Coordinates of C-alpha atoms and ligand atoms in Angstrom, one line a residue:
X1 CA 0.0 0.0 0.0
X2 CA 1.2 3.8 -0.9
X3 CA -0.2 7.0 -0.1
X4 CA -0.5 9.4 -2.4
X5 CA 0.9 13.0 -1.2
X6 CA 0.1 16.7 -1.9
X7 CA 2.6 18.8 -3.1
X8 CA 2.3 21.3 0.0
X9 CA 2.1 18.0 2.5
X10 CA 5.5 17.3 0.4
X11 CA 7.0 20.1 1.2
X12 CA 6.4 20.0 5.0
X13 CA 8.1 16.2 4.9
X14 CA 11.5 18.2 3.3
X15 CA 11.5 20.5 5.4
X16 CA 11.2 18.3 8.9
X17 CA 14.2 16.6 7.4
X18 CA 16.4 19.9 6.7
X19 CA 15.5 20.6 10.5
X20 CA 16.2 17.6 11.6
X21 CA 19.9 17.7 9.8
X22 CA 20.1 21.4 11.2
X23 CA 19.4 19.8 15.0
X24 CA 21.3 16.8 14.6
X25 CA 23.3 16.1 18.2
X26 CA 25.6 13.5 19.7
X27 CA 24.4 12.1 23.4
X28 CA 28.2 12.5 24.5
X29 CA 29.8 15.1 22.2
X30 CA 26.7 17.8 22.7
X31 CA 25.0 16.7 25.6
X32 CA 26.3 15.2 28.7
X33 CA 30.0 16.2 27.9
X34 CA 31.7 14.3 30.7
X35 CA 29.5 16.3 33.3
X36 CA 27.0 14.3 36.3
X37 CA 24.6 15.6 38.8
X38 CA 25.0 16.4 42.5
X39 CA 22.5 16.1 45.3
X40 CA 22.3 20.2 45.3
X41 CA 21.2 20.3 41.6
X42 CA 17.1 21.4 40.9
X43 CA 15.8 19.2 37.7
X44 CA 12.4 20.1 37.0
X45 CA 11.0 23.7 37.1
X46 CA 8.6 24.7 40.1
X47 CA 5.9 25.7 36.7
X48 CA 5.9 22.1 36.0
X49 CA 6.6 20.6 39.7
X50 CA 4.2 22.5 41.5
X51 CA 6.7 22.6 44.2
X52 CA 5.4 26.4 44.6
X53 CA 2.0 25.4 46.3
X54 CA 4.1 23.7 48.9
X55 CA 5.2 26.6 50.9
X56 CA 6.1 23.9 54.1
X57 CA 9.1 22.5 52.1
X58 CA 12.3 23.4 53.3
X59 CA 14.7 24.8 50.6
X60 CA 16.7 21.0 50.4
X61 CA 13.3 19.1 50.4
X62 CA 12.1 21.3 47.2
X63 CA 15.4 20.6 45.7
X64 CA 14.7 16.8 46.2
X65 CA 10.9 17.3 45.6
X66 CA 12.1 18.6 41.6
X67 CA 14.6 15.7 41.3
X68 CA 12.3 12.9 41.6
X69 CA 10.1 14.6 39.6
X70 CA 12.8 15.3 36.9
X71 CA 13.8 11.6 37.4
X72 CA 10.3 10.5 36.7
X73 CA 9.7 12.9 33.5
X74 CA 13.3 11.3 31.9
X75 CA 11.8 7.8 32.4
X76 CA 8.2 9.1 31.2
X77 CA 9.7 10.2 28.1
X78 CA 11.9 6.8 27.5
X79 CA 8.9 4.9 28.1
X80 CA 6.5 6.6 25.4
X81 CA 9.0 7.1 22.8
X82 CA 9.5 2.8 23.0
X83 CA 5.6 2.9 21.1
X84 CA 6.2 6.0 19.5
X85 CA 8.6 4.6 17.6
X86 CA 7.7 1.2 17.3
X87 CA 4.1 2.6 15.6
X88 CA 6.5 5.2 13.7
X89 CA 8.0 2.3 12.0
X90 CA 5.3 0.6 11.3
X91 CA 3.4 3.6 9.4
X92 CA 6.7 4.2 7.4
X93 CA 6.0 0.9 5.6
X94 CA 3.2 2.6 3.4
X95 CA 5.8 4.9 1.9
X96 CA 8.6 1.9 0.9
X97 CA 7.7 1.9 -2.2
X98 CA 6.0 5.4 -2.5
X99 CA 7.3 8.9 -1.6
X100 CA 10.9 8.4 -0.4
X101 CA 10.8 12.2 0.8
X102 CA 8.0 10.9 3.8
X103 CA 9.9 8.1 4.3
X104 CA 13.1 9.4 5.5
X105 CA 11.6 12.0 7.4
X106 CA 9.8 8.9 9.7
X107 CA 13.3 7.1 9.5
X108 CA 15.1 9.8 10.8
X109 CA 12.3 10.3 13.4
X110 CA 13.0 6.6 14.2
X111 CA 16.6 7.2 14.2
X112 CA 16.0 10.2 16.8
X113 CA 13.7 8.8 19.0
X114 CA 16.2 5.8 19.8
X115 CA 19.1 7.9 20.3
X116 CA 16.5 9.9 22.9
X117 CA 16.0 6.2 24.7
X118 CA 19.3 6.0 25.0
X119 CA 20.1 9.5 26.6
X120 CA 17.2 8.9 29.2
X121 CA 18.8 5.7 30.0
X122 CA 21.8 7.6 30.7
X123 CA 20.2 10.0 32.6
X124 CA 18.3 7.8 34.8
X125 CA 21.7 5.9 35.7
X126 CA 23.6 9.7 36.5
X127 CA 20.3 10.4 38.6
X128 CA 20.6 7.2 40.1
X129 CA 24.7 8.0 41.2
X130 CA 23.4 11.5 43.1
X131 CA 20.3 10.7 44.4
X132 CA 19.9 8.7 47.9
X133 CA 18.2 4.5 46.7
X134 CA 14.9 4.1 46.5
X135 CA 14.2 5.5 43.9
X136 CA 11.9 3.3 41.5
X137 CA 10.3 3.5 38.3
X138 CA 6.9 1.1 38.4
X139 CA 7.1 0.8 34.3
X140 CA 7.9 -2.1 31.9
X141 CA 8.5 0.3 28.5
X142 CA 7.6 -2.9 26.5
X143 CA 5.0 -3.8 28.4
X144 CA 3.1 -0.3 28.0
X145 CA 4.2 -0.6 24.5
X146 CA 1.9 -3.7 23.8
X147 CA -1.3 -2.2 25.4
X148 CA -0.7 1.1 23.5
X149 CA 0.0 -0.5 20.0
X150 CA -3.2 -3.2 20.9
X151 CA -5.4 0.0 19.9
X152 CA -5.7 1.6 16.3
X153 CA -3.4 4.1 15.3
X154 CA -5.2 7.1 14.7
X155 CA -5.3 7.2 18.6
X156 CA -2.1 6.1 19.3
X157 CA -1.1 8.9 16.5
X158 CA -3.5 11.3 18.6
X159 CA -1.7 10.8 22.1
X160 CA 2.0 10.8 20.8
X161 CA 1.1 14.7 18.9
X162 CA 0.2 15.2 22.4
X163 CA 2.9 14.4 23.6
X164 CA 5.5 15.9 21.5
X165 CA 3.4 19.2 21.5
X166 CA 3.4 19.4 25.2
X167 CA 7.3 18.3 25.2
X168 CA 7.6 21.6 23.4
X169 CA 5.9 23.9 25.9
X170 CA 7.3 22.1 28.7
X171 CA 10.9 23.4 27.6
X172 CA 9.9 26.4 26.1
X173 CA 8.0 28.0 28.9
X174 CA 9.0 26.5 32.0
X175 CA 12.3 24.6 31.9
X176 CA 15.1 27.0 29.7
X177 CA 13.2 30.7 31.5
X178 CA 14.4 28.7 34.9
X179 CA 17.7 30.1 35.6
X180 CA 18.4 28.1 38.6
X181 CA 18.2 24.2 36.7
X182 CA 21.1 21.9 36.3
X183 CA 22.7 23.2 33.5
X184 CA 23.1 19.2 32.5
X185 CA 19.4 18.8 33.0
X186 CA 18.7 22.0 30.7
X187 CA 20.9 20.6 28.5
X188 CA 19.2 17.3 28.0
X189 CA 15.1 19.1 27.6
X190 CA 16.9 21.3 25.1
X191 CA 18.5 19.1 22.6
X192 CA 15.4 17.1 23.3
X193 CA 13.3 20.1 22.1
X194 CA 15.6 20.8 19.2
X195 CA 14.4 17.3 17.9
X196 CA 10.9 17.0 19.2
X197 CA 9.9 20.1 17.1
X198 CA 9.8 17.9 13.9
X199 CA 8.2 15.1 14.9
X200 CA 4.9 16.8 16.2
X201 CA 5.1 18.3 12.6
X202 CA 5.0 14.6 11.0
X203 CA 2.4 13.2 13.6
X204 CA 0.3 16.0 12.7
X205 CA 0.8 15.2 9.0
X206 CA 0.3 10.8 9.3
X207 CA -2.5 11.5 11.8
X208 CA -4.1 13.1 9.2
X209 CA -3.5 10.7 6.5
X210 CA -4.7 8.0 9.2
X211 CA -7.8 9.9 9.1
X212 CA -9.0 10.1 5.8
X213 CA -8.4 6.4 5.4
X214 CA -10.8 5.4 8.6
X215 CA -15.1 5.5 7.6
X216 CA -17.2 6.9 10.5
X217 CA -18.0 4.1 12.4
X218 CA -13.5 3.1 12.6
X219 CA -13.1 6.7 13.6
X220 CA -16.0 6.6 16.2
X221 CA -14.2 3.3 17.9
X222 CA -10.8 5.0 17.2
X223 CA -12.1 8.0 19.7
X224 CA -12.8 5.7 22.7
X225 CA -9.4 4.2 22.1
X226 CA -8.2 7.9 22.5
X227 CA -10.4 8.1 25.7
X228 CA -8.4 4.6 26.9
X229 CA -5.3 5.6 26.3
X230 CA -5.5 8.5 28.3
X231 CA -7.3 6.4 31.1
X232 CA -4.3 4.1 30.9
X233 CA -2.1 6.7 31.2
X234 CA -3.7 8.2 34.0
X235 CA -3.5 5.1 35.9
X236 CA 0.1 5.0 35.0
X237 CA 0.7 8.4 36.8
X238 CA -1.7 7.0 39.7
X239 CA 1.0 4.2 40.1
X240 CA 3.9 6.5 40.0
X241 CA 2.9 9.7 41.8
X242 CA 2.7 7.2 44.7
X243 CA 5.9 5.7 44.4
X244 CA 7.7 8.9 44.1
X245 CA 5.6 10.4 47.2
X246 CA 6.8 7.6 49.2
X247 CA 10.1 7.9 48.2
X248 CA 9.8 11.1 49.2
X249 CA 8.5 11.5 52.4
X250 CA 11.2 9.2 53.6
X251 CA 14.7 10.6 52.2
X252 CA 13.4 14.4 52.3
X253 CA 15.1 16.2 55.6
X254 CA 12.4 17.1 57.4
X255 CA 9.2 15.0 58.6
X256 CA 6.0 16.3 57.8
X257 CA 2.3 15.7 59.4
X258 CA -0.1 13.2 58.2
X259 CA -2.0 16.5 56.3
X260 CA 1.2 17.5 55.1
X261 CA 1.9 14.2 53.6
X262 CA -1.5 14.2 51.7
X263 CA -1.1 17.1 50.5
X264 CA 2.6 15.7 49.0
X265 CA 0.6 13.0 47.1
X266 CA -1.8 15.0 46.0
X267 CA 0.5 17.6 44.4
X268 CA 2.4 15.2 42.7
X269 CA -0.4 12.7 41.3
X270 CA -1.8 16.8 40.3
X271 CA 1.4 17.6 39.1
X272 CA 2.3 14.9 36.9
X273 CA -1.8 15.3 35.2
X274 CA -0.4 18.4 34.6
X275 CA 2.4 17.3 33.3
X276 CA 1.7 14.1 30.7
X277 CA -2.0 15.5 29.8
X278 CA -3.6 18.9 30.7
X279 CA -0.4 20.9 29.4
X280 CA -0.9 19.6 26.5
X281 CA -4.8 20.1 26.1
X282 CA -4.5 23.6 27.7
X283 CA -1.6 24.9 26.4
X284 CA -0.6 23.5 23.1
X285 CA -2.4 23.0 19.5
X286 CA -3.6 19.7 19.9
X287 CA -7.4 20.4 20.6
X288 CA -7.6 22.7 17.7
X289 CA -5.8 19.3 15.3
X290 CA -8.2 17.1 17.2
X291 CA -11.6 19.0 16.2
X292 CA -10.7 18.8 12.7
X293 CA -10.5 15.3 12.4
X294 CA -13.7 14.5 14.6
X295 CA -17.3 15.7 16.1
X296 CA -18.2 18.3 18.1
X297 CA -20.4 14.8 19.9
X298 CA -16.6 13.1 19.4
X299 CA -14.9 16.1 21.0
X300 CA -17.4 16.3 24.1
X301 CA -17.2 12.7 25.1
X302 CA -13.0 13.4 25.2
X303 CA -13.8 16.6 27.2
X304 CA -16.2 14.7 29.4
X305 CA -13.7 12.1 30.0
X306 CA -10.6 13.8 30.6
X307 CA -12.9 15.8 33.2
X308 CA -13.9 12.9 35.2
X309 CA -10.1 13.1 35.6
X310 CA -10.5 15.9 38.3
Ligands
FE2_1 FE1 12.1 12.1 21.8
FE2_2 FE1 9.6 12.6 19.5

Protein backbone atom coordinates (compact mmCIF):
# COMPACT_ATOMS: atom_id res chain seq x y z
CA UNK A 1 0.00 0.00 0.00
CA UNK A 2 1.21 3.77 -0.86
CA UNK A 3 -0.25 7.03 -0.13
CA UNK A 4 -0.53 9.44 -2.40
CA UNK A 5 0.86 13.04 -1.22
CA UNK A 6 0.11 16.69 -1.95
CA UNK A 7 2.61 18.81 -3.14
CA UNK A 8 2.27 21.25 0.00
CA UNK A 9 2.13 18.04 2.49
CA UNK A 10 5.54 17.33 0.44
CA UNK A 11 6.97 20.08 1.15
CA UNK A 12 6.42 19.95 4.97
CA UNK A 13 8.09 16.25 4.93
CA UNK A 14 11.47 18.18 3.27
CA UNK A 15 11.46 20.49 5.36
CA UNK A 16 11.17 18.32 8.89
CA UNK A 17 14.25 16.63 7.39
CA UNK A 18 16.37 19.89 6.68
CA UNK A 19 15.46 20.59 10.49
CA UNK A 20 16.16 17.59 11.58
CA UNK A 21 19.86 17.75 9.79
CA UNK A 22 20.13 21.42 11.21
CA UNK A 23 19.45 19.76 15.02
CA UNK A 24 21.29 16.78 14.56
CA UNK A 25 23.32 16.08 18.25
CA UNK A 26 25.61 13.53 19.75
CA UNK A 27 24.35 12.06 23.37
CA UNK A 28 28.24 12.54 24.49
CA UNK A 29 29.84 15.05 22.21
CA UNK A 30 26.69 17.75 22.70
CA UNK A 31 25.04 16.74 25.58
CA UNK A 32 26.28 15.25 28.73
CA UNK A 33 30.00 16.17 27.88
CA UNK A 34 31.73 14.35 30.65
CA UNK A 35 29.50 16.28 33.35
CA UNK A 36 27.03 14.34 36.34
CA UNK A 37 24.62 15.64 38.83
CA UNK A 38 25.00 16.36 42.46
CA UNK A 39 22.53 16.11 45.30
CA UNK A 40 22.25 20.24 45.31
CA UNK A 41 21.23 20.25 41.65
CA UNK A 42 17.12 21.38 40.86
CA UNK A 43 15.82 19.19 37.70
CA UNK A 44 12.38 20.12 37.04
CA UNK A 45 11.04 23.65 37.08
CA UNK A 46 8.59 24.66 40.07
CA UNK A 47 5.88 25.69 36.74
CA UNK A 48 5.86 22.05 36.03
CA UNK A 49 6.58 20.55 39.68
CA UNK A 50 4.23 22.54 41.52
CA UNK A 51 6.67 22.61 44.23
CA UNK A 52 5.42 26.40 44.61
CA UNK A 53 2.00 25.36 46.28
CA UNK A 54 4.09 23.73 48.88
CA UNK A 55 5.23 26.62 50.91
CA UNK A 56 6.14 23.93 54.14
CA UNK A 57 9.15 22.52 52.08
CA UNK A 58 12.30 23.43 53.30
CA UNK A 59 14.74 24.84 50.59
CA UNK A 60 16.68 21.01 50.38
CA UNK A 61 13.27 19.14 50.38
CA UNK A 62 12.14 21.28 47.24
CA UNK A 63 15.42 20.63 45.68
CA UNK A 64 14.72 16.84 46.20
CA UNK A 65 10.89 17.33 45.62
CA UNK A 66 12.12 18.61 41.65
CA UNK A 67 14.57 15.74 41.28
CA UNK A 68 12.26 12.94 41.58
CA UNK A 69 10.06 14.56 39.64
CA UNK A 70 12.80 15.30 36.88
CA UNK A 71 13.79 11.58 37.38
CA UNK A 72 10.34 10.48 36.74
CA UNK A 73 9.72 12.88 33.52
CA UNK A 74 13.33 11.34 31.95
CA UNK A 75 11.85 7.83 32.39
CA UNK A 76 8.24 9.14 31.24
CA UNK A 77 9.74 10.16 28.10
CA UNK A 78 11.86 6.75 27.53
CA UNK A 79 8.95 4.93 28.11
CA UNK A 80 6.51 6.57 25.44
CA UNK A 81 8.97 7.05 22.82
CA UNK A 82 9.48 2.75 22.98
CA UNK A 83 5.63 2.87 21.09
CA UNK A 84 6.24 5.98 19.46
CA UNK A 85 8.65 4.63 17.57
CA UNK A 86 7.68 1.24 17.26
CA UNK A 87 4.09 2.63 15.55
CA UNK A 88 6.46 5.17 13.70
CA UNK A 89 7.99 2.32 12.02
CA UNK A 90 5.31 0.60 11.29
CA UNK A 91 3.39 3.58 9.41
CA UNK A 92 6.67 4.20 7.35
CA UNK A 93 5.97 0.89 5.63
CA UNK A 94 3.18 2.60 3.41
CA UNK A 95 5.81 4.88 1.90
CA UNK A 96 8.59 1.92 0.94
CA UNK A 97 7.70 1.90 -2.15
CA UNK A 98 5.99 5.40 -2.47
CA UNK A 99 7.27 8.86 -1.59
CA UNK A 100 10.87 8.42 -0.37
CA UNK A 101 10.82 12.25 0.78
CA UNK A 102 7.98 10.90 3.85
CA UNK A 103 9.92 8.06 4.29
CA UNK A 104 13.12 9.36 5.46
CA UNK A 105 11.58 12.00 7.39
CA UNK A 106 9.79 8.91 9.66
CA UNK A 107 13.27 7.07 9.52
CA UNK A 108 15.10 9.80 10.82
CA UNK A 109 12.26 10.32 13.36
CA UNK A 110 12.97 6.64 14.20
CA UNK A 111 16.55 7.20 14.18
CA UNK A 112 16.04 10.20 16.75
CA UNK A 113 13.66 8.77 19.01
CA UNK A 114 16.24 5.83 19.83
CA UNK A 115 19.14 7.86 20.25
CA UNK A 116 16.51 9.86 22.92
CA UNK A 117 15.99 6.19 24.70
CA UNK A 118 19.26 5.99 25.03
CA UNK A 119 20.09 9.55 26.61
CA UNK A 120 17.16 8.89 29.22
CA UNK A 121 18.81 5.70 30.02
CA UNK A 122 21.84 7.64 30.70
CA UNK A 123 20.23 9.96 32.63
CA UNK A 124 18.34 7.81 34.78
CA UNK A 125 21.71 5.88 35.73
CA UNK A 126 23.58 9.67 36.49
CA UNK A 127 20.33 10.37 38.56
CA UNK A 128 20.56 7.22 40.06
CA UNK A 129 24.68 7.97 41.15
CA UNK A 130 23.43 11.46 43.09
CA UNK A 131 20.28 10.74 44.44
CA UNK A 132 19.92 8.73 47.89
CA UNK A 133 18.16 4.54 46.73
CA UNK A 134 14.93 4.08 46.48
CA UNK A 135 14.20 5.46 43.92
CA UNK A 136 11.87 3.26 41.49
CA UNK A 137 10.28 3.48 38.25
CA UNK A 138 6.94 1.07 38.39
CA UNK A 139 7.06 0.79 34.35
CA UNK A 140 7.94 -2.12 31.89
CA UNK A 141 8.47 0.30 28.52
CA UNK A 142 7.63 -2.86 26.48
CA UNK A 143 4.97 -3.79 28.43
CA UNK A 144 3.14 -0.31 27.98
CA UNK A 145 4.17 -0.56 24.49
CA UNK A 146 1.93 -3.71 23.78
CA UNK A 147 -1.32 -2.16 25.36
CA UNK A 148 -0.74 1.12 23.46
CA UNK A 149 0.00 -0.55 20.04
CA UNK A 150 -3.19 -3.17 20.85
CA UNK A 151 -5.36 -0.01 19.90
CA UNK A 152 -5.66 1.62 16.26
CA UNK A 153 -3.37 4.10 15.29
CA UNK A 154 -5.16 7.15 14.70
CA UNK A 155 -5.30 7.16 18.57
CA UNK A 156 -2.05 6.09 19.26
CA UNK A 157 -1.12 8.94 16.51
CA UNK A 158 -3.52 11.33 18.56
CA UNK A 159 -1.74 10.78 22.15
CA UNK A 160 1.96 10.76 20.75
CA UNK A 161 1.11 14.71 18.87
CA UNK A 162 0.20 15.24 22.40
CA UNK A 163 2.90 14.41 23.61
CA UNK A 164 5.50 15.87 21.47
CA UNK A 165 3.39 19.24 21.48
CA UNK A 166 3.44 19.45 25.22
CA UNK A 167 7.29 18.33 25.19
CA UNK A 168 7.58 21.56 23.39
CA UNK A 169 5.87 23.89 25.89
CA UNK A 170 7.26 22.15 28.71
CA UNK A 171 10.95 23.36 27.63
CA UNK A 172 9.86 26.44 26.15
CA UNK A 173 8.01 27.99 28.91
CA UNK A 174 9.02 26.51 31.98
CA UNK A 175 12.31 24.61 31.90
CA UNK A 176 15.11 26.98 29.74
CA UNK A 177 13.19 30.72 31.49
CA UNK A 178 14.36 28.75 34.86
CA UNK A 179 17.66 30.14 35.62
CA UNK A 180 18.40 28.05 38.58
CA UNK A 181 18.16 24.20 36.67
CA UNK A 182 21.14 21.86 36.30
CA UNK A 183 22.72 23.15 33.53
CA UNK A 184 23.06 19.22 32.49
CA UNK A 185 19.38 18.85 32.98
CA UNK A 186 18.66 21.96 30.66
CA UNK A 187 20.92 20.63 28.46
CA UNK A 188 19.22 17.28 27.99
CA UNK A 189 15.12 19.09 27.56
CA UNK A 190 16.92 21.35 25.10
CA UNK A 191 18.49 19.06 22.58
CA UNK A 192 15.45 17.10 23.27
CA UNK A 193 13.31 20.07 22.14
CA UNK A 194 15.58 20.80 19.20
CA UNK A 195 14.40 17.31 17.87
CA UNK A 196 10.93 17.02 19.25
CA UNK A 197 9.89 20.15 17.11
CA UNK A 198 9.75 17.90 13.90
CA UNK A 199 8.24 15.08 14.91
CA UNK A 200 4.92 16.82 16.23
CA UNK A 201 5.10 18.34 12.60
CA UNK A 202 4.98 14.56 11.03
CA UNK A 203 2.38 13.21 13.55
CA UNK A 204 0.25 16.03 12.67
CA UNK A 205 0.78 15.22 8.95
CA UNK A 206 0.30 10.75 9.29
CA UNK A 207 -2.53 11.51 11.83
CA UNK A 208 -4.07 13.09 9.22
CA UNK A 209 -3.48 10.69 6.52
CA UNK A 210 -4.70 8.00 9.17
CA UNK A 211 -7.76 9.85 9.13
CA UNK A 212 -8.97 10.08 5.75
CA UNK A 213 -8.43 6.45 5.36
CA UNK A 214 -10.84 5.43 8.60
CA UNK A 215 -15.05 5.51 7.57
CA UNK A 216 -17.24 6.91 10.48
CA UNK A 217 -17.99 4.14 12.43
CA UNK A 218 -13.47 3.09 12.60
CA UNK A 219 -13.14 6.66 13.59
CA UNK A 220 -15.96 6.60 16.23
CA UNK A 221 -14.22 3.32 17.94
CA UNK A 222 -10.81 5.01 17.17
CA UNK A 223 -12.10 8.02 19.73
CA UNK A 224 -12.81 5.69 22.75
CA UNK A 225 -9.42 4.22 22.11
CA UNK A 226 -8.23 7.90 22.49
CA UNK A 227 -10.43 8.09 25.65
CA UNK A 228 -8.42 4.56 26.90
CA UNK A 229 -5.34 5.59 26.32
CA UNK A 230 -5.50 8.47 28.33
CA UNK A 231 -7.26 6.36 31.06
CA UNK A 232 -4.33 4.08 30.92
CA UNK A 233 -2.10 6.73 31.19
CA UNK A 234 -3.69 8.22 34.03
CA UNK A 235 -3.53 5.07 35.86
CA UNK A 236 0.12 5.05 34.95
CA UNK A 237 0.65 8.37 36.82
CA UNK A 238 -1.72 7.01 39.66
CA UNK A 239 1.02 4.19 40.07
CA UNK A 240 3.94 6.46 39.97
CA UNK A 241 2.89 9.72 41.79
CA UNK A 242 2.67 7.23 44.73
CA UNK A 243 5.94 5.65 44.37
CA UNK A 244 7.65 8.89 44.06
CA UNK A 245 5.60 10.44 47.16
CA UNK A 246 6.83 7.62 49.22
CA UNK A 247 10.11 7.88 48.24
CA UNK A 248 9.79 11.14 49.19
CA UNK A 249 8.46 11.54 52.43
CA UNK A 250 11.23 9.15 53.58
CA UNK A 251 14.69 10.59 52.24
CA UNK A 252 13.39 14.38 52.29
CA UNK A 253 15.06 16.16 55.65
CA UNK A 254 12.45 17.06 57.42
CA UNK A 255 9.25 14.99 58.55
CA UNK A 256 5.97 16.28 57.78
CA UNK A 257 2.31 15.74 59.44
CA UNK A 258 -0.08 13.23 58.20
CA UNK A 259 -2.00 16.47 56.30
CA UNK A 260 1.17 17.48 55.13
CA UNK A 261 1.88 14.20 53.61
CA UNK A 262 -1.52 14.16 51.70
CA UNK A 263 -1.06 17.14 50.47
CA UNK A 264 2.55 15.70 48.97
CA UNK A 265 0.64 13.03 47.13
CA UNK A 266 -1.80 14.99 45.98
CA UNK A 267 0.54 17.63 44.44
CA UNK A 268 2.38 15.20 42.71
CA UNK A 269 -0.36 12.65 41.32
CA UNK A 270 -1.78 16.84 40.28
CA UNK A 271 1.42 17.57 39.12
CA UNK A 272 2.25 14.87 36.86
CA UNK A 273 -1.75 15.27 35.17
CA UNK A 274 -0.44 18.37 34.61
CA UNK A 275 2.45 17.28 33.32
CA UNK A 276 1.72 14.14 30.67
CA UNK A 277 -2.04 15.53 29.78
CA UNK A 278 -3.56 18.86 30.67
CA UNK A 279 -0.42 20.86 29.41
CA UNK A 280 -0.94 19.64 26.52
CA UNK A 281 -4.80 20.09 26.05
CA UNK A 282 -4.46 23.63 27.70
CA UNK A 283 -1.62 24.95 26.35
CA UNK A 284 -0.60 23.47 23.06
CA UNK A 285 -2.35 23.02 19.54
CA UNK A 286 -3.64 19.73 19.90
CA UNK A 287 -7.44 20.37 20.64
CA UNK A 288 -7.63 22.67 17.73
CA UNK A 289 -5.76 19.31 15.29
CA UNK A 290 -8.20 17.12 17.17
CA UNK A 291 -11.57 18.98 16.15
CA UNK A 292 -10.68 18.79 12.73
CA UNK A 293 -10.50 15.28 12.39
CA UNK A 294 -13.75 14.45 14.61
CA UNK A 295 -17.29 15.70 16.10
CA UNK A 296 -18.24 18.31 18.10
CA UNK A 297 -20.45 14.83 19.85
CA UNK A 298 -16.58 13.11 19.42
CA UNK A 299 -14.92 16.08 21.03
CA UNK A 300 -17.35 16.31 24.10
CA UNK A 301 -17.15 12.71 25.07
CA UNK A 302 -13.04 13.42 25.24
CA UNK A 303 -13.82 16.55 27.21
CA UNK A 304 -16.16 14.74 29.45
CA UNK A 305 -13.70 12.08 30.02
CA UNK A 306 -10.64 13.83 30.56
CA UNK A 307 -12.90 15.82 33.19
CA UNK A 308 -13.93 12.92 35.16
CA UNK A 309 -10.07 13.11 35.61
CA UNK A 310 -10.45 15.91 38.26
FE1 LIG B 1 12.07 12.12 21.83
FE1 LIG C 1 9.62 12.57 19.50
Amino acid sequence: MTANIPQTTKTRYARAIVASKRARWDIDADVIRGRTFSPADKFLPDGLSLAGELGFLSDEDRVLFSQVQGRTYANVFGLVERFINAKVLEISQQYFLGDQTALEALVRFSDEELKHQELFRRIEALAEQSMPDGYSFMHDPNGVARVVLGKSTWSVLALTCLIELFTQVHYKDSIEPDARLSPLFKDVFRFHWMEESQHAVLDELEWAVEDARLAPAERDRAVLDLIELVAAVDGILKAQSEADAAYFLVKANSSFSANEQDVIRAALLRAYRYQYIFSGIQRTRFPEILRQHITEAQFHRITRALSALG
